[in-house]
Amino acid sequence: MSDYVAGVSSDAKKSPKRVVFVTRRTSAHVRSQDEEQVQTYPEALFRAALAVQVLVIALVLMSLFFNAPLEGIANPTVTPNPAKAPWYFLGLQEMLHYFPPVVAGVMIPGLLVVALVVIPYFNINIRPDGVFLKDRRRNLTIFYIIAGGLSLFLWFFDVYVALAPTLAVAGFLLIAAYSAPQSTSRFRRYLVSRPVSWWIMTWFLLELTVLTVVGTFFRGPGWSWVLPWRS
Amino acid sequence: MDEGRKPKPDEREISRRDFFAKLGIGSLGLAGVGTLSFAYQYMSPNVLYEPSPIVNAGNVEDYSMNSVTMHPAAAIYVVRLPEGIFSLTMICTHLGCMTAWKPELGIIACPCHGSRFSEEGQKLAGPAPKPLPWLKTWLSDDRDVMVDRSTHIPPYQFVRI
Amino acid sequence: MQSRISTNLERLRASRLWNSIFRSGSGTSTLHRSMAIQQNVFLHILPTKVRRRMLNFDATWYLGTLTLGTFLVLVITGILLMFYYHPSVPQAYFDMKDLRYVVSSGLFLRNLHRWSAHAMVLLAFAHLFRVFYRGAYRPPREFNWVVGIILLLVTLLLSYTGYLLPWDQLAFWAITVGSNISSAVPFVGQKIHFLLLGGNLVNANALLRFYVLHCVILPLAAVMLIAVHFWRIRKDGGLYVQQSEPVAQCAEETAGPATTEETAEEVMAKP
C-alpha cells in the first residue's frame, strides 16, 4: 500500500475533471469546472449541528408557551362538530366532502403517490425546456384539453375550492404560451422558460396549500363555511 | 456449464444446478405464502371483546307517533311512523361519524363532511355513498324493541304495531 | 493549544483509551478528518468531503438536516413519554392527564413531542418541494427520490398512528374517520379495516396496534430508510449542485437549442 502513497496529495480539493462528449448539434457550455470542496468533518457536521440546535431552541420555546391540545376522553357516542383530521390530512378531508371515499380517500392519494414516485423515471419531467418552446401547437392543444377537462370536471362537481387554483395556474400557462422568450418583462421570461413538470408540481403545491388552509381555517360545524376570525 | 462439450440437450432436461435453484426458489415461495397466511391469521383476532350487536331499545309504548329517538350509546335511531316502527344506524355511511337528528330541520345530519339524510335514512345531500341502512328490528315477548345492529335489511320493512 | 480546555481535549484524544475507540486518533490533518468520517459506523454513510457551495443556506435551506433533527427530538421525547404511558383503554387518557398535571416536565415533553411531530411533517413536505424545484430528483438520483417519498409516507403514518395514542375525542374521531377511508378500498377494504383496528371499532385492540406501529415498526422503518437516504446522497455524487432549471432561451442567447447547457451538464454528470 505504501508504495503508492508517494506523490499523491491526501487533500484533493478539486473535483476530478470530466470529459464531455459533445455532439455536432450542441455547443458545450460548462458552467463550473472546479468545485471547491471542504471536509465534512468539521465544516458540514458543525453547520448541521448548529442548524439542529436552532431548530431545537425554536421547538423548546414553542413547547414552553403553547400546550398540545387534549380534549375530553374518547367518547364513541358523541362526534365533535366539526370532527377534523390532523392538519396535513385536511386537504384530503376537503376532497372527501365532494367525492365518495373510494375516489377521494383511495384513488386520489394512491395516484398522488404513484405520480410522485415516477417523476424521475420519465423524460418529460427531466427535460428543462419551456412547455411551449418546442412543439408549440401540439402542446397548446394538449394544454387546452387537460385544463378544460379538469376545470369542467371540478366545476361539474362544485369543487370550487380546487377549481380556483386550477384556473389560476391555467391563466399563468396562457401567459406563458403567449409570451416570447425575448420578452422585456422578466416575469414573462421566467414563465416561458418553465418546463411542464414545474407547472404540474406548482399546480399540486397550490392545490395542497389552498385545500389544507380551507380545511383548517374555513370549515366549521357540518363542514360548512366559516370565517376563522369570527368564532 | 460448458455448452460446447455437451451432447444435444433434451428440451425437458434441466441441469442439476437449475433443478436445485428451482427447488430452492419454489420452497422459499411456499414458505413465504405460508408466512403471509400465518401472519394474516395471527393478526385477525378470533375473539372480540366488543358490545353485543343485539340491543334492547325499551318498550314500544315509550315511542310516540311520528317521533325519531336517538340512542347514542347503541348508535341507533328508533323511528315510529304511522306505518310502523323501524331502526336506523346512527353511523354515517360516509366515514363512520356519529350522525344526529335535528328536530328543528327534520333531518339527520353528519358533522364530519356535511351529509344529510331523511328520517327514513334516504340521502338528501352530501358525500355519503349510501343511505343509512335499516337494521333488523323486532318486538320481544314483553313488547320491547329489539335491534340487531349487525344485520341490515332492505328499507321500508316496518314492524307493524 | 491556547486554552486549557483545548489542551485537555488534545490530551484526551491522544490517550490510549480514545484511540481504542476512535481509530482516527488525534490530529487535524486532512487525513485525520477524513478518517473521522470514514472510520465511524454512524458517519461513514456521509461523504468525507462536500462542495463548499452546498454549505450555503440557500443551497438546501438545510431542510433535510432539520427534518432529521425533528426526528431525533421525537425519538428522545417519545422514549421518555413511553415511561409513563399505558396503551390501554381508558388508562391511556389518564396517563395524558398525569403527564400534564403530575409528572415533572411531563407537559413540556408532550408539548415538545407534539410540536416536533407537526414540524417534521411540515419540514418533510418542504424538503420534497425544495428538492423538486432544484431539480435534484433527476438521474442518477431517481432512487433516492423514491426513498424520500417512502420516508414522507412513513412520516405521515408515524404522525397519524401517534394521533390516536392520547385517546381523547380528537384522537378517537380522527382515527375513526381515517380508518373508515381504508374500508373504501375495493374488495379488500373491510379486511384491511379489520386488520388495522384489530376489530370492527376503534377500541383497545386498535390502540395497542397503533402503539406498536408508532413505537416499534414505523420508527425502525424510518431509521433504516433515513440511513439509505443519506448513504445514497454520497453514492449518487453528493448534494445536487445545479440550479433548479437551466436558463432556457433568453434574449442574450441567440441561436442553438434551448437545452444546450443542460445537455452538456447531463453528459458531465454521468459517471
XYZ file of C-alpha atoms in Angstrom:
663
model
C 0.000 0.000 0.000
C 2.743 2.422 0.960
C 4.260 2.003 -2.480
C 1.580 4.192 -3.985
C 1.340 6.951 -1.404
C 4.274 8.946 -2.680
C 3.264 11.820 -4.884
C -0.442 11.628 -4.149
C -1.932 14.574 -2.379
C -4.091 13.492 0.529
C -6.112 16.647 0.138
C -7.513 16.703 -3.349
C -9.505 19.904 -3.201
C -10.711 19.833 -6.763
C -13.283 17.580 -8.319
C -11.828 15.286 -10.914
C -12.038 16.719 -14.409
C -14.637 15.130 -16.600
C -14.533 14.586 -20.303
C -17.587 15.675 -22.210
C -18.653 14.179 -25.438
C -20.263 16.940 -27.467
C -22.363 16.056 -30.455
C -22.465 18.215 -33.522
C -25.857 19.718 -32.746
C -24.982 21.002 -29.312
C -22.442 23.507 -28.223
C -20.760 22.808 -24.928
C -21.117 25.371 -22.201
C -19.503 24.389 -18.944
C -20.849 26.468 -16.115
C -18.473 25.370 -13.422
C -15.496 23.149 -13.624
C -13.619 23.336 -10.382
C -15.779 22.891 -7.348
C -14.045 23.798 -4.163
C -14.536 21.086 -1.576
C -14.297 21.116 2.188
C -14.060 18.377 4.771
C -17.383 17.032 6.029
C -15.825 16.958 9.481
C -15.772 19.548 10.875
C -17.272 22.027 8.375
C -20.501 20.347 7.280
C -21.179 18.455 10.511
C -20.814 21.509 12.711
C -23.110 23.525 10.487
C -25.673 20.734 10.599
C -25.374 20.606 14.366
C -25.862 24.361 14.519
C -28.971 24.143 12.335
C -30.417 21.419 14.562
C -29.629 23.468 17.656
C -31.512 26.466 16.311
C -34.429 24.176 15.471
C -34.449 22.635 18.950
C -34.383 26.051 20.573
C -37.386 27.096 18.497
C -39.259 23.903 19.338
C -38.461 24.191 23.055
C -39.676 27.791 23.114
C -42.856 26.755 21.369
C -43.372 23.900 23.832
C -42.902 26.255 26.776
C -45.520 28.698 25.584
C -48.106 26.549 23.791
C -49.690 23.411 25.163
C -50.537 20.441 22.995
C -54.302 20.061 22.671
C -56.038 17.476 24.847
C -59.793 17.160 24.698
C -62.174 15.059 26.747
C -61.779 11.300 26.931
C -62.725 9.402 23.761
C -66.485 9.006 23.570
C -67.851 6.840 20.766
C -71.372 8.201 21.286
C -70.598 11.866 20.587
C -68.872 13.114 17.466
C -67.369 16.555 17.983
C -68.615 19.026 15.431
C -66.639 19.557 13.261
C -64.540 16.392 13.532
C -61.241 17.185 11.880
C -58.276 15.025 10.960
C -54.738 16.315 11.625
C -53.961 19.399 9.536
C -51.905 17.590 6.897
C -54.919 15.425 6.023
C -57.418 18.285 5.869
C -56.832 18.750 2.145
C -57.910 15.140 1.758
C -60.850 15.675 4.090
C -61.930 18.636 1.978
C -61.891 16.321 -1.057
C -63.898 13.755 0.945
C -66.572 16.394 1.253
C -67.086 16.335 -2.524
C -66.249 12.838 -3.696
C -67.105 9.354 -2.397
C -64.416 7.787 -0.193
C -63.225 5.403 -2.881
C -62.335 8.397 -5.059
C -61.137 10.948 -2.527
C -59.733 8.547 0.039
C -58.208 5.813 -2.096
C -57.807 6.876 -5.720
C -56.592 10.457 -5.261
C -53.921 9.686 -2.629
C -52.930 6.480 -4.431
C -52.464 8.238 -7.757
C -50.643 11.056 -5.984
C -48.073 8.697 -4.500
C -47.612 6.891 -7.805
C -47.242 10.222 -9.612
C -44.618 11.415 -7.147
C -42.676 8.157 -7.278
C -42.452 8.013 -11.073
C -41.399 11.663 -11.563
C -37.692 10.984 -12.136
C -38.317 7.987 -14.386
C -39.965 9.926 -17.190
C -38.019 12.078 -19.567
C -40.794 14.637 -19.745
C -40.046 15.528 -16.118
C -36.352 15.872 -16.762
C -36.427 17.969 -19.917
C -35.653 21.508 -18.931
C -37.178 23.477 -21.810
C -40.247 25.669 -21.518
C -43.580 23.984 -22.226
C -44.439 25.895 -25.368
C -40.962 26.418 -26.797
C -40.940 23.139 -28.681
C -43.928 21.554 -30.436
C -45.923 24.635 -29.595
C -49.123 23.716 -31.444
C -49.288 20.171 -30.130
C -48.564 21.252 -26.557
C -51.150 24.039 -26.730
C -53.791 21.517 -27.841
C -52.876 19.143 -25.020
C -52.952 22.037 -22.557
C -56.429 23.148 -23.665
C -57.790 19.604 -23.421
C -56.348 18.876 -19.985
C -57.012 22.282 -18.413
C -60.509 22.467 -19.911
C -61.401 18.911 -18.961
C -60.121 19.268 -15.425
C -61.872 22.606 -14.909
C -65.172 21.267 -16.275
C -64.877 18.193 -14.074
C -64.257 20.268 -10.938
C -66.999 22.710 -11.916
C -69.446 19.863 -12.543
C -68.889 18.519 -9.031
C -68.989 22.044 -7.496
C -65.413 21.728 -6.246
C -64.797 25.472 -6.488
C -62.038 25.253 -3.867
C -59.948 23.124 -6.203
C -61.189 24.914 -9.322
C -59.762 28.300 -8.345
C -56.089 27.204 -8.169
C -56.534 25.203 -11.378
C -57.818 28.274 -13.213
C -55.026 30.411 -11.753
C -52.318 28.015 -12.968
C -54.073 27.718 -16.347
C -54.090 31.508 -16.595
C -50.361 31.742 -15.971
C -49.798 28.965 -18.503
C -51.722 31.022 -21.050
C -49.489 33.998 -20.315
C -46.505 31.709 -20.837
C -47.973 30.472 -24.111
C -48.361 33.988 -25.472
C -45.057 35.416 -24.317
C -41.887 35.421 -26.311
C -38.661 34.150 -24.760
C -37.229 37.558 -25.652
C -39.960 39.412 -23.767
C -38.894 42.559 -21.986
C -40.768 41.557 -18.839
C -38.629 39.448 -16.529
C -41.700 37.705 -15.131
C -42.840 36.658 -18.599
C -39.389 35.395 -19.495
C -39.483 33.374 -16.297
C -42.875 31.825 -17.119
C -41.827 30.983 -20.665
C -38.801 29.031 -19.512
C -40.707 26.808 -17.051
C -40.901 23.154 -18.129
C -44.044 21.067 -17.910
C -43.021 19.249 -14.708
C -42.623 22.619 -12.983
C -46.178 23.593 -13.916
C -47.685 20.329 -12.691
C -45.827 20.428 -9.393
C -46.736 24.078 -8.855
C -50.372 23.251 -9.518
C -50.138 20.416 -6.979
C -48.433 22.637 -4.397
C -51.066 25.332 -4.872
C -53.947 22.843 -4.587
C -52.405 21.273 -1.499
C -51.936 24.642 0.170
C -55.370 26.008 -0.688
C -57.233 22.832 0.309
C -55.302 22.480 3.562
C -55.806 26.130 4.505
C -59.519 25.947 3.672
C -59.934 22.729 5.634
C -58.023 24.053 8.608
C -59.391 27.567 8.954
C -62.530 27.973 6.872
C -64.547 24.880 7.718
C -66.850 24.744 10.735
C -69.721 22.647 12.080
C -71.127 20.236 9.493
C -68.212 21.171 7.230
C -69.908 24.474 6.379
C -68.028 27.650 5.541
C -66.876 29.772 8.482
C -64.562 32.722 8.842
C -61.771 31.977 11.310
C -61.770 35.486 12.787
C -65.473 35.304 13.622
C -65.659 32.484 16.133
C -21.695 -25.250 -17.763
C -19.575 -25.938 -20.747
C -22.069 -25.653 -23.572
C -19.722 -26.794 -26.301
C -18.867 -30.198 -24.872
C -22.465 -31.203 -24.089
C -24.310 -33.537 -26.408
C -27.618 -32.276 -27.755
C -29.605 -31.497 -24.625
C -33.138 -32.754 -24.334
C -35.666 -29.918 -24.190
C -37.146 -31.228 -20.953
C -33.794 -31.929 -19.378
C -32.576 -29.478 -16.769
C -29.202 -29.361 -15.134
C -28.777 -30.365 -11.531
C -27.913 -26.763 -10.645
C -31.102 -25.479 -12.249
C -33.108 -28.151 -10.500
C -31.802 -27.164 -7.081
C -32.210 -23.470 -7.835
C -35.836 -24.047 -8.814
C -36.386 -26.255 -5.799
C -34.900 -23.597 -3.540
C -36.870 -20.710 -5.025
C -40.036 -22.805 -5.029
C -39.735 -23.767 -1.386
C -38.872 -20.196 -0.436
C -42.001 -19.047 -2.248
C -44.056 -21.686 -0.489
C -42.636 -20.648 2.867
C -43.374 -17.015 2.008
C -47.000 -17.762 1.202
C -47.269 -19.797 4.396
C -45.778 -16.980 6.435
C -48.190 -14.494 4.894
C -51.235 -16.622 5.635
C -49.958 -17.283 9.152
C -49.409 -13.539 9.665
C -52.878 -12.786 8.372
C -54.474 -15.336 10.689
C -52.423 -14.193 13.642
C -53.274 -10.550 13.054
C -57.059 -11.076 12.801
C -58.435 -11.598 16.292
C -60.770 -14.555 16.713
C -62.465 -13.259 19.829
C -63.600 -9.676 20.098
C -64.480 -8.009 23.355
C -66.919 -5.687 21.685
C -70.504 -4.976 22.783
C -73.201 -7.397 21.587
C -74.814 -6.347 18.316
C -78.315 -7.041 19.681
C -79.689 -4.312 21.912
C -82.939 -3.761 23.740
C -84.244 -0.272 22.958
C -87.029 -0.225 25.566
C -90.758 -0.699 25.453
C -92.507 0.146 22.220
C -95.174 2.211 24.021
C -92.469 4.730 25.031
C -92.119 5.826 21.402
C -94.733 8.381 20.426
C -96.195 8.582 16.916
C -94.070 10.412 14.300
C -91.015 10.523 16.507
C -87.306 9.929 15.963
C -85.497 8.799 19.092
C -81.718 8.733 19.339
C -79.871 6.079 21.339
C -76.297 7.323 21.133
C -74.913 4.588 23.398
C -76.175 1.945 20.972
C -75.674 4.195 17.915
C -79.225 3.646 16.622
C -82.327 5.693 15.853
C -85.725 4.215 16.604
C -88.323 5.855 14.354
C -92.059 5.490 14.749
C -94.226 6.474 11.810
C -97.911 5.702 11.107
C -96.770 2.663 9.065
C -94.913 1.178 11.989
C -91.599 1.227 13.778
C -88.067 0.737 12.460
C -84.495 1.498 13.393
C -81.582 3.060 11.547
C -77.917 3.135 12.354
C -76.558 6.464 13.594
C -73.201 5.748 11.987
C -72.773 7.724 8.787
C -72.192 5.570 5.713
C -69.531 8.015 4.578
C -66.732 7.641 7.111
C -68.313 6.411 10.309
C -69.047 9.647 12.148
C -71.973 9.717 14.562
C -74.907 11.497 12.921
C -77.544 13.405 14.882
C -81.277 14.023 14.466
C -82.058 17.712 14.027
C -85.728 18.033 15.123
C -85.929 21.694 14.061
C -84.960 20.796 10.470
C -86.482 17.325 10.395
C -83.276 15.778 9.053
C -80.400 13.577 10.164
C -77.086 15.424 9.761
C -73.478 14.243 9.872
C -70.997 16.662 11.494
C -67.912 15.435 9.669
C -68.450 16.002 5.977
C -71.912 17.510 5.881
C -74.031 14.561 4.686
C -77.791 14.863 5.297
C -80.413 12.124 5.461
C -84.185 11.943 5.789
C -85.778 10.281 8.790
C -86.152 7.174 6.629
C -82.419 7.134 6.021
C -82.533 8.358 2.422
C -79.607 10.569 1.450
C -80.605 14.192 0.864
C -77.225 15.850 0.372
C -73.530 15.454 0.886
C -70.845 12.918 0.038
C -72.329 9.796 1.684
C -72.286 6.971 -0.882
C -75.285 5.076 0.526
C -78.440 5.773 2.538
C -78.389 4.947 6.243
C -79.113 1.209 6.418
C -82.205 -0.145 8.165
C -81.414 -2.548 10.966
C -83.190 -5.807 11.737
C -85.873 -4.907 14.283
C -88.483 -6.976 16.078
C -90.610 -6.910 19.197
C -89.805 -9.199 22.100
C -92.469 -11.041 24.080
C -92.520 -8.109 26.516
C -93.129 -5.745 23.586
C -89.609 -4.360 23.867
C -87.999 -3.068 20.673
C -85.071 -5.360 19.839
C -82.460 -4.280 17.279
C -79.714 -6.388 15.680
C -77.105 -3.827 14.696
C -75.074 -6.287 12.647
C -77.914 -7.167 10.231
C -79.035 -4.712 7.570
C -82.460 -5.167 5.983
C -83.948 -3.616 2.843
C -85.653 -0.307 3.679
C -89.380 0.178 4.286
C -89.828 -3.076 6.175
C -91.785 -1.573 9.052
C -92.592 -3.504 12.204
C -96.371 -3.098 12.467
C -97.748 -2.332 15.876
C -3.485 24.941 22.142
C -4.315 28.243 23.735
C -6.931 27.446 26.324
C -6.868 24.820 28.996
C -9.941 23.154 27.532
C -8.371 22.502 24.184
C -5.135 21.333 25.840
C -7.048 18.800 27.889
C -9.094 17.791 24.874
C -5.919 17.151 22.912
C -4.531 15.105 25.764
C -7.730 13.066 25.832
C -7.650 12.493 22.098
C -4.058 11.328 22.291
C -4.857 8.859 25.068
C -4.831 5.120 24.566
C -8.483 4.825 25.532
C -9.600 7.380 22.948
C -7.503 5.706 20.293
C -9.048 2.359 21.114
C -12.482 3.838 20.390
C -11.833 6.339 17.599
C -9.349 4.843 15.196
C -8.749 8.170 13.514
C -6.861 9.310 16.612
C -5.760 12.845 17.298
C -4.582 15.374 14.791
C -6.113 17.912 12.464
C -4.675 16.833 9.152
C -6.995 16.261 6.241
C -6.317 12.558 6.538
C -7.431 12.519 10.157
C -10.516 14.489 9.341
C -11.402 12.165 6.508
C -10.879 9.208 8.794
C -13.118 10.756 11.430
C -15.964 10.288 8.943
C -14.790 7.160 7.238
C -13.937 5.142 10.345
C -17.145 5.906 12.229
C -20.006 3.482 11.841
C -22.606 6.264 12.076
C -20.827 8.839 9.932
C -19.309 6.649 7.245
C -22.522 6.838 5.234
C -21.626 10.505 4.660
C -19.050 11.624 2.117
C -15.733 12.761 3.580
C -15.873 15.943 1.547
C -18.642 18.218 0.399
C -18.727 21.036 -2.083
C -18.312 24.322 -0.277
C -21.182 25.836 -2.284
C -23.600 23.296 -0.760
C -22.984 24.565 2.756
C -24.610 27.893 1.940
C -28.040 28.276 3.436
C -29.732 28.976 0.100
C -28.372 25.809 -1.464
C -30.602 23.483 0.558
C -32.182 25.603 3.295
C -30.926 22.702 5.462
C -34.395 21.156 5.181
C -33.183 17.557 5.155
C -30.929 18.159 8.142
C -33.738 19.857 10.024
C -36.151 17.011 9.266
C -33.597 14.610 10.727
C -33.286 16.970 13.706
C -37.005 16.810 14.424
C -36.846 13.012 14.100
C -34.088 12.845 16.713
C -36.088 15.076 19.067
C -39.117 12.840 18.507
C -37.185 9.656 19.269
C -35.802 11.070 22.509
C -39.041 12.635 23.767
C -41.006 9.612 22.568
C -38.887 7.174 24.565
C -39.258 9.379 27.638
C -43.039 9.565 27.216
C -43.213 5.768 26.957
C -42.144 5.520 30.604
C -45.467 6.982 31.699
C -47.811 5.626 29.052
C -50.007 2.515 29.143
C -51.530 1.620 25.780
C -54.858 0.569 27.266
C -58.367 1.965 27.437
C -59.086 4.195 29.356
C -55.719 4.317 31.187
C -54.059 5.970 28.170
C -56.165 9.096 28.657
C -55.488 9.215 32.399
C -51.779 8.969 31.618
C -52.175 12.098 29.474
C -53.700 13.854 32.465
C -50.887 12.571 34.682
C -48.270 13.789 32.214
C -49.946 17.147 32.282
C -50.514 17.649 35.991
C -48.404 15.141 37.944
C -45.236 14.122 36.119
C -42.341 16.572 36.381
C -41.817 18.186 32.974
C -44.405 15.781 31.562
C -46.363 18.610 29.996
C -43.224 20.024 28.419
C -42.143 16.691 26.962
C -45.577 16.033 25.495
C -45.668 19.523 24.006
C -42.219 19.049 22.535
C -43.193 15.688 21.057
C -46.394 17.071 19.577
C -44.918 20.236 18.072
C -41.875 18.386 16.746
C -44.203 15.923 15.039
C -46.025 18.751 13.283
C -42.690 20.355 12.401
C -41.397 17.089 10.970
C -44.380 16.699 8.647
C -44.083 20.314 7.545
C -40.317 20.080 7.002
C -40.613 16.793 5.106
C -43.115 18.391 2.720
C -40.929 21.477 2.367
C -37.915 19.237 1.666
C -39.869 17.407 -1.035
C -40.840 20.581 -2.849
C -37.408 22.143 -2.428
C -35.718 19.061 -3.888
C -38.159 19.098 -6.775
C -37.714 22.758 -7.621
C -33.935 22.425 -7.506
C -34.211 19.522 -9.919
C -32.331 17.231 -7.559
C -34.615 14.290 -8.366
C -33.048 13.869 -11.780
C -30.908 10.875 -12.684
C -28.777 9.492 -11.172
C -30.729 10.437 -8.043
C -34.079 8.930 -9.017
C -33.965 6.108 -6.472
C -33.144 8.468 -3.626
C -36.210 10.495 -4.619
C -38.303 7.313 -4.297
C -36.778 6.601 -0.882
C -37.681 10.163 0.057
C -41.310 9.647 -0.971
C -41.488 6.451 1.112
C -39.965 8.355 4.024
C -42.658 11.015 3.650
C -45.320 8.303 3.825
C -43.646 6.772 6.892
C -43.577 10.237 8.465
C -47.289 10.703 7.816
C -48.076 7.239 9.192
C -45.941 7.889 12.272
C -47.776 11.122 12.907
C -51.149 9.528 12.245
C -50.635 6.477 14.480
C -49.386 8.781 17.215
C -52.554 10.808 16.881
C -54.669 8.025 18.447
C -52.478 7.425 21.478
C -53.823 10.229 23.769
C -57.247 8.559 23.496
C -59.132 11.843 23.579
C -62.039 12.925 21.404
C -59.725 14.464 18.800
C -57.787 11.199 18.560
C -60.774 8.882 18.514
C -62.688 10.614 15.749
C -59.709 11.393 13.552
C -58.809 7.695 13.606
C -62.443 6.603 13.137
C -62.716 8.736 10.017
C -59.243 7.822 8.772
C -59.630 4.085 9.237
C -63.008 4.155 7.506
C -61.268 5.510 4.420
C -59.384 2.206 4.266
C -62.662 0.288 4.134
C -63.453 2.143 0.896
C -60.681 0.190 -0.852
C -62.421 -2.063 -3.392
C -62.830 -5.775 -2.475
C -60.409 -5.954 0.462
C -61.383 -2.721 2.230
C -63.284 -4.346 5.096
C -60.431 -6.829 5.679
C -57.835 -4.047 5.807
C -60.033 -2.102 8.190
C -60.454 -5.127 10.437
C -56.727 -5.914 10.454
C -55.747 -2.302 11.078
C -58.052 -1.912 14.069
C -57.934 -5.489 15.288
C -61.735 -5.377 15.407
C -64.693 -3.549 13.977
C -64.457 -0.499 16.213
C -61.698 1.839 17.317
C -61.132 0.204 20.663
C -58.487 -1.305 22.941
C -57.106 -3.531 20.172
C -56.783 -0.581 17.818
C -54.968 1.452 20.469
C -52.476 -1.360 21.063
C -51.886 -1.893 17.346
C -51.311 1.778 16.734
C -48.971 1.871 19.729
C -46.828 -0.969 18.376
C -46.789 0.614 14.917
C -45.952 4.025 16.345
C -43.261 2.949 18.803
C -41.587 -0.009 17.110
C -42.362 -0.830 13.495
C -42.541 2.611 11.884
C -39.546 4.117 13.745
C -37.429 1.116 12.747
C -38.512 1.546 9.141
C -37.769 5.268 9.353
C -34.273 4.737 10.778
C -33.350 2.251 8.074
C -34.730 4.398 5.286
C -33.038 7.523 6.632
C -29.733 5.646 6.607
C -30.287 4.608 2.989
C -31.380 8.153 2.115
C -28.168 9.712 3.469
C -25.914 6.999 2.083
C -27.409 7.435 -1.364
C -26.502 11.132 -1.323
C -22.863 10.083 -1.191
C -23.299 7.261 -3.697
C -25.124 9.478 -6.181
C -22.382 12.046 -6.235
C -23.078 14.334 -3.305
C -25.704 17.004 -2.923
C -27.100 18.214 -6.217
C -25.301 21.377 -7.244
C -27.110 22.655 -10.262
C -29.725 25.309 -10.179
C -33.281 24.136 -10.486
C -33.761 24.819 -14.154
C -31.122 25.925 -16.576
C -31.879 29.164 -18.348
C -33.963 28.453 -21.387
C -33.724 30.558 -24.481
C -33.161 34.068 -23.300
C -32.734 37.274 -25.195
C -28.966 37.144 -24.749
C -28.597 33.711 -26.247
C -29.028 33.852 -29.965
C -29.128 30.545 -31.753
C -28.921 26.955 -30.647
C -31.448 24.689 -28.968
C -32.699 25.592 -25.532
C -31.183 22.542 -23.931
C -27.586 23.311 -24.779
C -26.387 23.894 -21.292
C -28.278 21.043 -19.712
C -27.180 18.558 -22.318
C -23.570 19.320 -21.653
C -24.019 19.102 -17.922
C -26.120 15.984 -18.079
C -23.418 14.304 -20.038
C -20.928 15.502 -17.472
C -22.989 14.181 -14.611
C -22.891 10.665 -15.982
C -20.329 8.640 -14.036
